[in-house]
mmCIF file of C-alpha atoms and ligand atoms in Angstrom:
data_model
loop_
_atom_site.group_PDB
_atom_site.id
_atom_site.type_symbol
_atom_site.label_atom_id
_atom_site.label_comp_id
_atom_site.label_asym_id
_atom_site.label_seq_id
_atom_site.Cartn_x
_atom_site.Cartn_y
_atom_site.Cartn_z
ATOM 1 C CA MET A 1 127.413 180.802 71.447
ATOM 2 C CA PHE A 2 127.711 178.744 68.224
ATOM 3 C CA CYS A 3 126.636 175.299 67.056
ATOM 4 C CA VAL A 4 128.292 172.485 65.124
ATOM 5 C CA GLY A 5 125.991 169.531 64.378
ATOM 6 C CA ASN A 6 124.276 168.492 67.573
ATOM 7 C CA ASN A 7 126.742 170.307 69.767
ATOM 8 C CA THR A 8 126.522 173.884 70.935
ATOM 9 C CA TYR A 9 129.865 175.448 71.845
ATOM 10 C CA PHE A 10 129.656 178.135 74.483
ATOM 11 C CA SER A 11 131.996 180.220 76.576
ATOM 12 C CA LEU A 12 132.092 179.206 80.209
ATOM 13 C CA PHE A 13 131.705 181.985 82.723
ATOM 14 C CA TYR A 14 131.824 179.603 85.643
ATOM 15 C CA SER A 15 133.590 176.289 86.076
ATOM 16 C CA ILE A 16 131.688 173.025 85.747
ATOM 17 C CA VAL A 17 132.155 171.166 89.021
ATOM 18 C CA ASN A 18 129.120 169.019 89.862
ATOM 19 C CA ILE A 19 127.761 166.930 86.993
ATOM 20 C CA LEU A 20 124.839 164.515 86.965
ATOM 21 C CA GLY A 21 125.132 161.610 84.483
ATOM 22 C CA ILE A 22 122.015 159.748 83.308
ATOM 23 C CA GLU A 23 121.934 156.436 81.417
ATOM 24 C CA THR A 24 118.758 154.775 80.076
ATOM 25 C CA SER A 25 119.805 153.331 76.700
ATOM 26 C CA CYS A 26 118.832 149.717 77.368
ATOM 27 C CA ASP A 27 117.738 147.844 80.511
ATOM 28 C CA GLU A 28 119.706 149.686 83.191
ATOM 29 C CA THR A 29 118.360 152.893 84.715
ATOM 30 C CA SER A 30 121.367 154.630 86.173
ATOM 31 C CA ALA A 31 122.382 158.020 87.543
ATOM 32 C CA ALA A 32 125.696 159.213 88.940
ATOM 33 C CA VAL A 33 127.291 162.373 90.244
ATOM 34 C CA ILE A 34 130.874 163.359 89.479
ATOM 35 C CA ARG A 35 132.496 166.198 91.385
ATOM 36 C CA ASP A 36 135.987 167.493 90.637
ATOM 37 C CA CYS A 37 136.857 164.313 88.665
ATOM 38 C CA ARG A 38 135.677 161.980 91.464
ATOM 39 C CA ILE A 39 132.610 159.767 91.216
ATOM 40 C CA LYS A 40 130.466 160.553 94.266
ATOM 41 C CA SER A 41 127.585 158.181 93.516
ATOM 42 C CA ASN A 42 126.661 155.630 90.853
ATOM 43 C CA ILE A 43 123.177 154.152 91.299
ATOM 44 C CA ILE A 44 122.244 151.364 88.889
ATOM 45 C CA SER A 45 118.912 149.588 88.690
ATOM 46 C CA SER A 46 118.904 146.561 86.376
ATOM 47 C CA GLN A 47 115.412 145.729 85.138
ATOM 48 C CA LEU A 48 114.583 142.149 86.119
ATOM 49 C CA VAL A 49 111.274 142.179 84.223
ATOM 50 C CA HIS A 50 113.030 140.974 81.015
ATOM 51 C CA ARG A 51 114.392 137.743 82.497
ATOM 52 C CA GLN A 52 111.144 135.826 82.014
ATOM 53 C CA TYR A 53 111.257 136.673 78.267
ATOM 54 C CA GLY A 54 114.897 135.625 77.732
ATOM 55 C CA GLY A 55 115.831 139.041 76.298
ATOM 56 C CA ILE A 56 114.986 142.728 76.500
ATOM 57 C CA VAL A 57 111.415 143.754 75.634
ATOM 58 C CA PRO A 58 111.749 147.397 74.462
ATOM 59 C CA GLU A 59 108.306 148.578 75.555
ATOM 60 C CA LEU A 60 108.778 147.146 79.054
ATOM 61 C CA ALA A 61 112.218 148.775 79.242
ATOM 62 C CA SER A 62 110.755 152.242 78.478
ATOM 63 C CA ARG A 63 108.009 151.813 81.060
ATOM 64 C CA ALA A 64 110.458 150.681 83.731
ATOM 65 C CA HIS A 65 112.785 153.647 83.003
ATOM 66 C CA GLN A 66 109.793 155.958 83.326
ATOM 67 C CA GLN A 67 109.019 154.561 86.781
ATOM 68 C CA LEU A 68 112.625 154.479 87.960
ATOM 69 C CA ILE A 69 114.180 157.666 86.625
ATOM 70 C CA VAL A 70 112.986 160.005 89.414
ATOM 71 C CA PRO A 71 113.910 157.762 92.395
ATOM 72 C CA ILE A 72 117.267 156.795 90.844
ATOM 73 C CA VAL A 73 118.266 160.420 90.216
ATOM 74 C CA GLU A 74 117.101 161.379 93.735
ATOM 75 C CA GLU A 75 119.176 158.563 95.206
ATOM 76 C CA ALA A 76 122.283 159.520 93.201
ATOM 77 C CA LEU A 77 122.010 163.133 94.417
ATOM 78 C CA HIS A 78 121.362 162.030 97.986
ATOM 79 C CA GLU A 79 124.339 159.656 98.074
ATOM 80 C CA ALA A 80 126.592 162.350 96.585
ATOM 81 C CA GLU A 81 125.269 164.840 99.197
ATOM 82 C CA THR A 82 124.492 167.188 96.341
ATOM 83 C CA LYS A 83 121.426 169.422 96.042
ATOM 84 C CA LYS A 84 119.827 169.918 92.627
ATOM 85 C CA SER A 85 120.655 173.601 92.927
ATOM 86 C CA GLU A 86 124.368 172.717 93.253
ATOM 87 C CA LEU A 87 124.490 170.949 89.865
ATOM 88 C CA ASP A 88 126.459 172.716 87.131
ATOM 89 C CA GLY A 89 125.534 170.453 84.210
ATOM 90 C CA ILE A 90 123.763 167.250 83.165
ATOM 91 C CA ALA A 91 125.147 164.589 80.821
ATOM 92 C CA VAL A 92 122.770 162.057 79.262
ATOM 93 C CA THR A 93 122.982 159.199 76.761
ATOM 94 C CA TYR A 94 121.242 160.042 73.453
ATOM 95 C CA GLY A 95 122.297 156.928 71.485
ATOM 96 C CA PRO A 96 122.855 154.225 70.450
ATOM 97 C CA GLY A 97 120.108 152.229 72.174
ATOM 98 C CA LEU A 98 116.377 151.561 72.259
ATOM 99 C CA ILE A 99 114.478 154.639 71.107
ATOM 100 C CA GLY A 100 111.813 154.571 73.832
ATOM 101 C CA ALA A 101 114.397 153.927 76.539
ATOM 102 C CA LEU A 102 116.693 156.724 75.297
ATOM 103 C CA LEU A 103 113.818 159.208 75.124
ATOM 104 C CA VAL A 104 112.984 158.738 78.809
ATOM 105 C CA GLY A 105 116.492 159.722 79.951
ATOM 106 C CA LEU A 106 117.022 162.424 77.335
ATOM 107 C CA ASN A 107 113.717 164.211 77.929
ATOM 108 C CA PHE A 108 114.156 163.970 81.683
ATOM 109 C CA ALA A 109 117.669 165.481 81.449
ATOM 110 C CA LYS A 110 116.569 168.262 79.099
ATOM 111 C CA SER A 111 113.670 169.246 81.371
ATOM 112 C CA MET A 112 115.794 169.143 84.499
ATOM 113 C CA ALA A 113 118.546 171.235 82.890
ATOM 114 C CA TYR A 114 115.959 173.718 81.599
ATOM 115 C CA GLY A 115 114.354 174.002 85.041
ATOM 116 C CA LEU A 116 117.710 174.477 86.763
ATOM 117 C CA LYS A 117 119.024 176.822 84.020
ATOM 118 C CA ILE A 118 122.177 174.735 83.556
ATOM 119 C CA PRO A 119 123.678 173.219 80.369
ATOM 120 C CA PHE A 120 123.212 169.603 79.326
ATOM 121 C CA VAL A 121 125.277 167.490 76.955
ATOM 122 C CA GLY A 122 124.227 164.449 74.888
ATOM 123 C CA ILE A 123 126.584 161.501 75.245
ATOM 124 C CA ASN A 124 127.337 158.668 72.816
ATOM 125 C CA HIS A 125 126.959 155.524 74.949
ATOM 126 C CA MET A 126 129.813 153.667 73.173
ATOM 127 C CA GLU A 127 132.185 156.600 73.596
ATOM 128 C CA ALA A 128 131.288 156.685 77.297
ATOM 129 C CA HIS A 129 132.257 152.999 77.624
ATOM 130 C CA ILE A 130 135.763 153.958 76.375
ATOM 131 C CA TYR A 131 136.130 156.736 78.954
ATOM 132 C CA ALA A 132 135.041 154.451 81.807
ATOM 133 C CA ASN A 133 138.773 153.680 81.710
ATOM 134 C CA PHE A 134 139.433 157.257 82.862
ATOM 135 C CA ILE A 135 137.326 157.124 86.024
ATOM 136 C CA ASP A 136 140.138 155.697 88.149
ATOM 137 C CA GLU A 137 143.928 156.010 88.017
ATOM 138 C CA PRO A 138 146.068 154.917 86.276
ATOM 139 C CA THR A 139 144.677 155.905 82.891
ATOM 140 C CA PRO A 140 145.920 155.009 79.388
ATOM 141 C CA ASN A 141 148.229 157.346 77.467
ATOM 142 C CA TYR A 142 147.162 158.533 73.996
ATOM 143 C CA PRO A 143 147.099 157.025 71.457
ATOM 144 C CA PHE A 144 145.689 153.792 72.857
ATOM 145 C CA LEU A 145 143.551 150.936 71.566
ATOM 146 C CA CYS A 146 140.150 150.227 73.044
ATOM 147 C CA LEU A 147 138.104 147.092 72.516
ATOM 148 C CA ILE A 148 134.455 147.805 73.324
ATOM 149 C CA VAL A 149 132.590 144.565 73.956
ATOM 150 C CA SER A 150 128.978 144.864 75.017
ATOM 151 C CA GLY A 151 125.588 143.269 74.426
ATOM 152 C CA GLY A 152 124.969 145.314 71.281
ATOM 153 C CA HIS A 153 128.469 146.114 69.964
ATOM 154 C CA THR A 154 131.943 144.733 69.433
ATOM 155 C CA GLN A 155 134.241 147.484 68.196
ATOM 156 C CA LEU A 156 137.992 147.971 68.047
ATOM 157 C CA VAL A 157 138.892 151.643 68.276
ATOM 158 C CA ARG A 158 142.117 153.649 68.074
ATOM 159 C CA VAL A 159 141.766 156.530 70.524
ATOM 160 C CA ASN A 160 144.060 159.177 69.035
ATOM 161 C CA ALA A 161 143.571 161.996 71.534
ATOM 162 C CA PRO A 162 140.879 163.006 74.044
ATOM 163 C CA LEU A 163 137.457 162.830 72.328
ATOM 164 C CA ASN A 164 139.084 161.791 69.032
ATOM 165 C CA HIS A 165 138.979 158.216 67.789
ATOM 166 C CA THR A 166 139.089 156.038 64.698
ATOM 167 C CA LEU A 167 137.017 152.871 64.338
ATOM 168 C CA LEU A 168 139.353 150.059 63.165
ATOM 169 C CA GLY A 169 136.761 147.295 62.912
ATOM 170 C CA GLU A 170 133.573 145.889 64.360
ATOM 171 C CA THR A 171 131.421 142.797 64.329
ATOM 172 C CA LEU A 172 129.718 141.897 61.073
ATOM 173 C CA ASP A 173 126.950 140.006 62.867
ATOM 174 C CA ASP A 174 126.398 139.261 66.571
ATOM 175 C CA ALA A 175 128.148 141.251 69.286
ATOM 176 C CA ALA A 176 130.252 139.236 71.742
ATOM 177 C CA GLY A 177 127.788 139.873 74.609
ATOM 178 C CA GLU A 178 124.877 138.909 72.353
ATOM 179 C CA ALA A 179 126.583 135.574 71.604
ATOM 180 C CA TYR A 180 127.063 135.002 75.351
ATOM 181 C CA ASP A 181 123.382 135.740 75.953
ATOM 182 C CA LYS A 182 122.144 133.504 73.104
ATOM 183 C CA VAL A 183 124.389 130.613 74.127
ATOM 184 C CA GLY A 184 123.253 131.152 77.734
ATOM 185 C CA LYS A 185 119.681 130.695 76.543
ATOM 186 C CA MET A 186 120.578 127.466 74.661
ATOM 187 C CA LEU A 187 122.189 126.123 77.833
ATOM 188 C CA GLY A 188 119.133 127.013 79.943
ATOM 189 C CA LEU A 189 121.063 129.631 81.905
ATOM 190 C CA GLY A 190 118.551 132.490 81.726
ATOM 191 C CA PHE A 191 119.240 136.089 80.730
ATOM 192 C CA PRO A 192 121.776 137.648 80.606
ATOM 193 C CA GLY A 193 123.986 134.614 80.018
ATOM 194 C CA GLY A 194 127.393 136.363 80.175
ATOM 195 C CA PRO A 195 127.998 136.453 83.938
ATOM 196 C CA VAL A 196 126.625 132.900 84.470
ATOM 197 C CA ILE A 197 128.751 131.401 81.662
ATOM 198 C CA ASP A 198 131.765 133.240 83.082
ATOM 199 C CA ASN A 199 131.176 131.624 86.499
ATOM 200 C CA LEU A 200 130.492 128.104 85.229
ATOM 201 C CA ALA A 201 133.433 128.191 82.787
ATOM 202 C CA ARG A 202 135.866 128.368 85.739
ATOM 203 C CA GLU A 203 135.052 124.719 86.531
ATOM 204 C CA GLY A 204 135.075 123.446 82.932
ATOM 205 C CA ASP A 205 137.550 122.163 80.320
ATOM 206 C CA PRO A 206 138.147 124.813 77.614
ATOM 207 C CA GLU A 207 139.351 122.101 75.221
ATOM 208 C CA PHE A 208 136.274 119.902 75.556
ATOM 209 C CA VAL A 209 134.912 121.136 72.173
ATOM 210 C CA LYS A 210 136.969 123.168 69.695
ATOM 211 C CA PHE A 211 134.487 125.857 68.579
ATOM 212 C CA PRO A 212 135.538 128.046 65.594
ATOM 213 C CA ARG A 213 137.608 131.208 66.011
ATOM 214 C CA SER A 214 136.102 133.363 63.256
ATOM 215 C CA TYR A 215 138.441 135.689 61.291
ATOM 216 C CA LEU A 216 141.221 135.149 63.825
ATOM 217 C CA ASP A 217 143.925 134.510 61.245
ATOM 218 C CA GLU A 218 142.716 137.074 58.743
ATOM 219 C CA ASP A 219 144.295 140.479 58.305
ATOM 220 C CA THR A 220 141.190 142.399 59.305
ATOM 221 C CA PHE A 221 139.881 143.973 62.488
ATOM 222 C CA GLU A 222 136.389 142.791 61.831
ATOM 223 C CA PHE A 223 134.718 140.226 64.100
ATOM 224 C CA SER A 224 132.031 137.570 63.736
ATOM 225 C CA PHE A 225 130.416 135.692 66.615
ATOM 226 C CA SER A 226 127.362 134.146 64.998
ATOM 227 C CA GLY A 227 129.453 131.170 63.763
ATOM 228 C CA ILE A 228 130.601 130.305 67.291
ATOM 229 C CA LYS A 229 127.027 130.605 68.550
ATOM 230 C CA THR A 230 125.640 128.385 65.749
ATOM 231 C CA SER A 231 128.372 125.803 66.365
ATOM 232 C CA VAL A 232 127.203 125.475 69.966
ATOM 233 C CA LEU A 233 123.638 124.975 68.702
ATOM 234 C CA TYR A 234 124.714 122.259 66.200
ATOM 235 C CA TRP A 235 126.881 120.536 68.800
ATOM 236 C CA LEU A 236 123.878 120.325 71.154
ATOM 237 C CA ARG A 237 121.623 119.053 68.342
ATOM 238 C CA ASN A 238 124.116 116.479 67.080
ATOM 239 C CA ASN A 239 124.643 115.169 70.588
ATOM 240 C CA LYS A 240 120.904 115.270 71.344
ATOM 241 C CA ILE A 241 121.446 117.428 74.426
ATOM 242 C CA HIS A 242 118.639 119.651 75.631
ATOM 243 C CA PHE A 243 119.279 121.908 78.593
ATOM 244 C CA THR A 244 116.311 123.467 80.367
ATOM 245 C CA ASN A 245 116.160 125.826 83.305
ATOM 246 C CA GLN A 246 119.596 125.120 84.727
ATOM 247 C CA ILE A 247 119.604 128.498 86.367
ATOM 248 C CA THR A 248 117.410 127.597 89.349
ATOM 249 C CA LYS A 249 119.428 124.474 89.944
ATOM 250 C CA ILE A 250 122.730 126.378 89.837
ATOM 251 C CA ALA A 251 121.414 129.173 92.024
ATOM 252 C CA GLU A 252 120.138 126.626 94.531
ATOM 253 C CA SER A 253 123.329 124.627 94.503
ATOM 254 C CA ARG A 254 125.448 127.733 95.135
ATOM 255 C CA GLU A 255 123.478 128.486 98.249
ATOM 256 C CA THR A 256 123.424 124.978 99.611
ATOM 257 C CA THR A 257 126.002 122.427 100.609
ATOM 258 C CA ASN A 258 128.285 120.062 98.705
ATOM 259 C CA LYS A 259 125.669 117.402 99.260
ATOM 260 C CA LYS A 260 123.317 119.304 96.964
ATOM 261 C CA LEU A 261 126.045 119.701 94.330
ATOM 262 C CA GLN A 262 126.566 115.963 94.462
ATOM 263 C CA THR A 263 122.853 115.383 93.884
ATOM 264 C CA ASP A 264 122.916 117.612 90.785
ATOM 265 C CA MET A 265 125.746 115.618 89.281
ATOM 266 C CA GLU A 266 123.897 112.368 89.770
ATOM 267 C CA GLU A 267 120.979 113.552 87.662
ATOM 268 C CA PRO A 268 120.508 112.446 84.010
ATOM 269 C CA SER A 269 123.012 113.538 81.382
ATOM 270 C CA THR A 270 121.007 116.598 80.263
ATOM 271 C CA ASN A 271 121.443 117.988 83.760
ATOM 272 C CA ASN A 272 125.078 117.023 83.975
ATOM 273 C CA ARG A 273 126.901 119.910 85.538
ATOM 274 C CA GLN A 274 130.282 118.785 84.195
ATOM 275 C CA LEU A 275 128.996 118.820 80.627
ATOM 276 C CA LEU A 276 127.512 122.274 81.178
ATOM 277 C CA THR A 277 130.712 123.716 82.613
ATOM 278 C CA ASN A 278 132.798 122.149 79.817
ATOM 279 C CA LEU A 279 130.570 123.709 77.156
ATOM 280 C CA CYS A 280 130.715 127.093 78.894
ATOM 281 C CA ALA A 281 134.518 126.909 79.111
ATOM 282 C CA SER A 282 134.870 125.815 75.453
ATOM 283 C CA PHE A 283 132.562 128.560 74.159
ATOM 284 C CA GLN A 284 134.277 131.180 76.296
ATOM 285 C CA ALA A 285 137.746 130.054 75.180
ATOM 286 C CA ALA A 286 136.743 130.614 71.527
ATOM 287 C CA VAL A 287 135.353 134.119 72.193
ATOM 288 C CA VAL A 288 138.282 135.190 74.361
ATOM 289 C CA ASP A 289 140.846 133.840 71.827
ATOM 290 C CA VAL A 290 139.311 136.030 69.109
ATOM 291 C CA LEU A 291 139.065 139.161 71.273
ATOM 292 C CA ILE A 292 142.635 138.905 72.549
ATOM 293 C CA GLY A 293 144.046 137.859 69.150
ATOM 294 C CA LYS A 294 142.569 140.896 67.383
ATOM 295 C CA LEU A 295 143.615 143.310 70.106
ATOM 296 C CA LEU A 296 147.202 142.062 70.146
ATOM 297 C CA SER A 297 147.528 142.116 66.364
ATOM 298 C CA ALA A 298 146.249 145.725 66.294
ATOM 299 C CA SER A 299 148.801 146.585 68.972
ATOM 300 C CA ASP A 300 151.563 145.073 66.765
ATOM 301 C CA LYS A 301 150.330 146.728 63.588
ATOM 302 C CA PHE A 302 150.006 150.244 65.036
ATOM 303 C CA SER A 303 152.855 149.902 67.564
ATOM 304 C CA ILE A 304 150.533 150.977 70.380
ATOM 305 C CA LYS A 305 151.477 149.798 73.839
ATOM 306 C CA ASP A 306 148.456 150.908 75.889
ATOM 307 C CA ILE A 307 145.348 148.796 75.400
ATOM 308 C CA ALA A 308 141.993 149.159 77.124
ATOM 309 C CA VAL A 309 138.823 147.087 77.203
ATOM 310 C CA ALA A 310 135.310 148.368 77.949
ATOM 311 C CA GLY A 311 131.633 147.326 77.905
ATOM 312 C CA GLY A 312 129.758 144.558 79.727
ATOM 313 C CA VAL A 313 131.966 141.705 78.474
ATOM 314 C CA SER A 314 135.060 143.480 79.845
ATOM 315 C CA ALA A 315 133.827 142.231 83.252
ATOM 316 C CA ASN A 316 134.653 138.692 82.060
ATOM 317 C CA SER A 317 137.172 137.066 84.396
ATOM 318 C CA GLU A 318 138.882 134.916 81.732
ATOM 319 C CA LEU A 319 139.320 137.856 79.360
ATOM 320 C CA ARG A 320 140.763 139.979 82.164
ATOM 321 C CA LYS A 321 143.158 137.275 83.322
ATOM 322 C CA ARG A 322 144.419 136.116 79.925
ATOM 323 C CA LEU A 323 144.774 139.613 78.477
ATOM 324 C CA THR A 324 146.665 140.773 81.573
ATOM 325 C CA ASP A 325 149.051 137.796 81.222
ATOM 326 C CA SER A 326 149.590 138.315 77.460
ATOM 327 C CA ALA A 327 150.128 142.045 77.958
ATOM 328 C CA ARG A 328 152.730 141.415 80.642
ATOM 329 C CA GLU A 329 154.649 139.004 78.343
ATOM 330 C CA ARG A 330 154.685 141.605 75.558
ATOM 331 C CA GLY A 331 155.468 144.656 77.676
ATOM 332 C CA LEU A 332 152.045 146.235 77.054
ATOM 333 C CA ARG A 333 149.920 148.105 79.588
ATOM 334 C CA VAL A 334 146.342 146.873 79.832
ATOM 335 C CA PHE A 335 143.402 148.768 81.348
ATOM 336 C CA PHE A 336 139.977 147.551 82.453
ATOM 337 C CA PRO A 337 137.344 149.656 84.226
ATOM 338 C CA LYS A 338 136.305 148.495 87.714
ATOM 339 C CA THR A 339 133.555 145.900 87.245
ATOM 340 C CA GLU A 340 130.768 148.327 88.255
ATOM 341 C CA TYR A 341 131.865 150.590 85.383
ATOM 342 C CA CYS A 342 131.974 147.749 82.782
ATOM 343 C CA THR A 343 128.242 147.134 82.351
ATOM 344 C CA ASP A 344 125.956 150.109 81.700
ATOM 345 C CA ASN A 345 126.268 152.809 84.346
ATOM 346 C CA GLY A 346 125.734 156.517 84.893
ATOM 347 C CA ALA A 347 129.302 157.112 86.112
ATOM 348 C CA MET A 348 130.792 156.700 82.628
ATOM 349 C CA ILE A 349 128.187 159.145 81.266
ATOM 350 C CA ALA A 350 129.058 161.666 83.976
ATOM 351 C CA LYS A 351 132.793 161.174 83.286
ATOM 352 C CA LEU A 352 132.505 161.819 79.550
ATOM 353 C CA GLY A 353 130.097 164.689 80.278
ATOM 354 C CA GLU A 354 132.746 166.277 82.470
ATOM 355 C CA MET A 355 135.336 165.960 79.684
ATOM 356 C CA LYS A 356 132.924 167.482 77.138
ATOM 357 C CA PHE A 357 131.853 170.376 79.364
ATOM 358 C CA ASN A 358 135.492 171.127 80.148
ATOM 359 C CA ALA A 359 136.188 171.176 76.396
ATOM 360 C CA GLY A 360 133.397 173.756 76.069
ATOM 361 C CA ILE A 361 130.870 171.373 74.509
ATOM 362 C CA SER A 362 127.186 171.205 75.376
ATOM 363 C CA SER A 363 124.012 170.331 73.444
ATOM 364 C CA SER A 364 121.080 172.297 72.186
ATOM 365 C CA VAL A 365 117.511 171.581 73.228
ATOM 366 C CA GLU A 366 116.805 170.236 69.701
ATOM 367 C CA LEU A 367 119.006 167.180 70.335
ATOM 368 C CA THR A 368 117.026 164.003 69.639
ATOM 369 C CA ALA A 369 117.617 160.366 70.559
ATOM 370 C CA ILE A 370 119.473 158.429 67.833
ATOM 371 C CA PRO A 371 119.059 154.620 68.174
ATOM 372 C CA TYR A 372 121.818 153.814 65.629
ATOM 373 C CA LEU A 373 124.236 156.567 66.628
ATOM 374 C CA GLN A 374 127.736 155.726 65.350
ATOM 375 C CA LEU A 375 131.028 156.278 67.128
HETATM 376 O O1 KG4 B 1 127.642 147.169 78.204
HETATM 377 P P1 KG4 B 1 126.459 146.375 78.610
HETATM 378 O O2 KG4 B 1 126.025 146.444 80.051
HETATM 379 O O3 KG4 B 1 125.193 146.744 77.762
HETATM 380 C C1 KG4 B 1 125.258 147.095 76.414
HETATM 381 O O4 KG4 B 1 125.646 148.254 76.126
HETATM 382 O O5 KG4 B 1 124.960 146.201 75.604
HETATM 383 O O6 KG4 B 1 126.754 144.854 78.223
HETATM 384 C C2 KG4 B 1 125.854 143.832 78.516
HETATM 385 C C3 KG4 B 1 126.466 142.525 78.041
HETATM 386 C C4 KG4 B 1 125.493 141.360 78.111
HETATM 387 O O7 KG4 B 1 125.502 140.711 76.863
HETATM 388 C C5 KG4 B 1 126.085 140.479 79.201
HETATM 389 O O8 KG4 B 1 125.838 139.092 79.034
HETATM 390 C C6 KG4 B 1 127.562 140.793 79.066
HETATM 391 O O9 KG4 B 1 127.606 142.186 78.826
HETATM 392 N N1 KG4 B 1 128.328 140.479 80.286
HETATM 393 C C7 KG4 B 1 129.287 139.535 80.349
HETATM 394 C C8 KG4 B 1 129.752 139.506 81.679
HETATM 395 N N2 KG4 B 1 129.063 140.459 82.391
HETATM 396 C C9 KG4 B 1 128.195 141.042 81.509
HETATM 397 N N3 KG4 B 1 129.769 138.708 79.395
HETATM 398 C C10 KG4 B 1 130.732 137.843 79.751
HETATM 399 N N4 KG4 B 1 131.236 137.763 81.012
HETATM 400 C C11 KG4 B 1 130.776 138.563 81.993
HETATM 401 N N5 KG4 B 1 131.276 138.470 83.236
HETATM 402 ZN ZN1 ZN B 2 126.706 149.494 77.136
#
């Protein structure tokens, strides 16, 4: 047995078949089982406690993980019809993320692996997002480009070979998902704003306001989303629009009849659904233009024909549709994980854990949580 950095390399005397993946880096407590390259269960519990605060409260996240970790792991094992004693290894996120949240999952995984006398491996959450694209067939060929767009990160990566990548560029300020969430808050859409904006934007006019496309024409793979976000804020201020608590109204109107929708539209201008959908569509058009523009120019520059997207924002319907269309026109192959593997989930941790174990990599008990872990 020998160690390099945080990783212990060991010789395998038995094959790694059943792997438990655990994810607790932010506000999702998740556990999954992968067996012989197939996901057998993927249990995700999203913490609703943060919604009333309009963002994630780290201390509440740690406490909720602490309460949920045992039942979520039990449920993942039960659904996969796997006994603890049948596990061959445990994979767990050790960064980046909230320190208290990471520590819950990491310490749980270490103790469980110790008790079961099986290896565990620490997983970089951002790297796991990339390999969510390898859970289902078809998978990208190496080298490929991967755009990771989540609540905390926006990174463009060249994946050279399995477990080997080069960071080409990342956001200099807000992540794309963060901009969605902050704009969602400005529009009274609750937290997280991404999925709600995505839904409302389908009904709106993307050309209603021309929000800036930061760095789009520059020869760099860096991103910036705070300018788009601030432009939405100034547009609302200049037009004296103040949106409050639209989310209940939208939720209600989805469940009720057209009559109710009609009533919403007759309300004063601040509650004007058309205005709301137009702003959502215009904001989304600016974000999606930048993401697709950067990805396509990297594909041109490096002559790479396989491109993948990962992270929570890769669930976005407009991004998926427009990138698929652009890729088809240019003869590129585009890959998105299934939507349940886009936002944080244990399956991607189990998948990357399987790849690491099969490459002979595991971690030592000294591994600690690293909130700012880099790719
Ligand atoms: O990957 P993820 O679950 O957590 C992090 O690692 O950050 O990403 C969460 C982010 C949130 O900002 C959320 O608003 C965004 O993904 N998101 C979306 C959509 N679904 C989730 N953004 C745009 N459109 C969506 N459909
Ligand atoms: Zn994530």
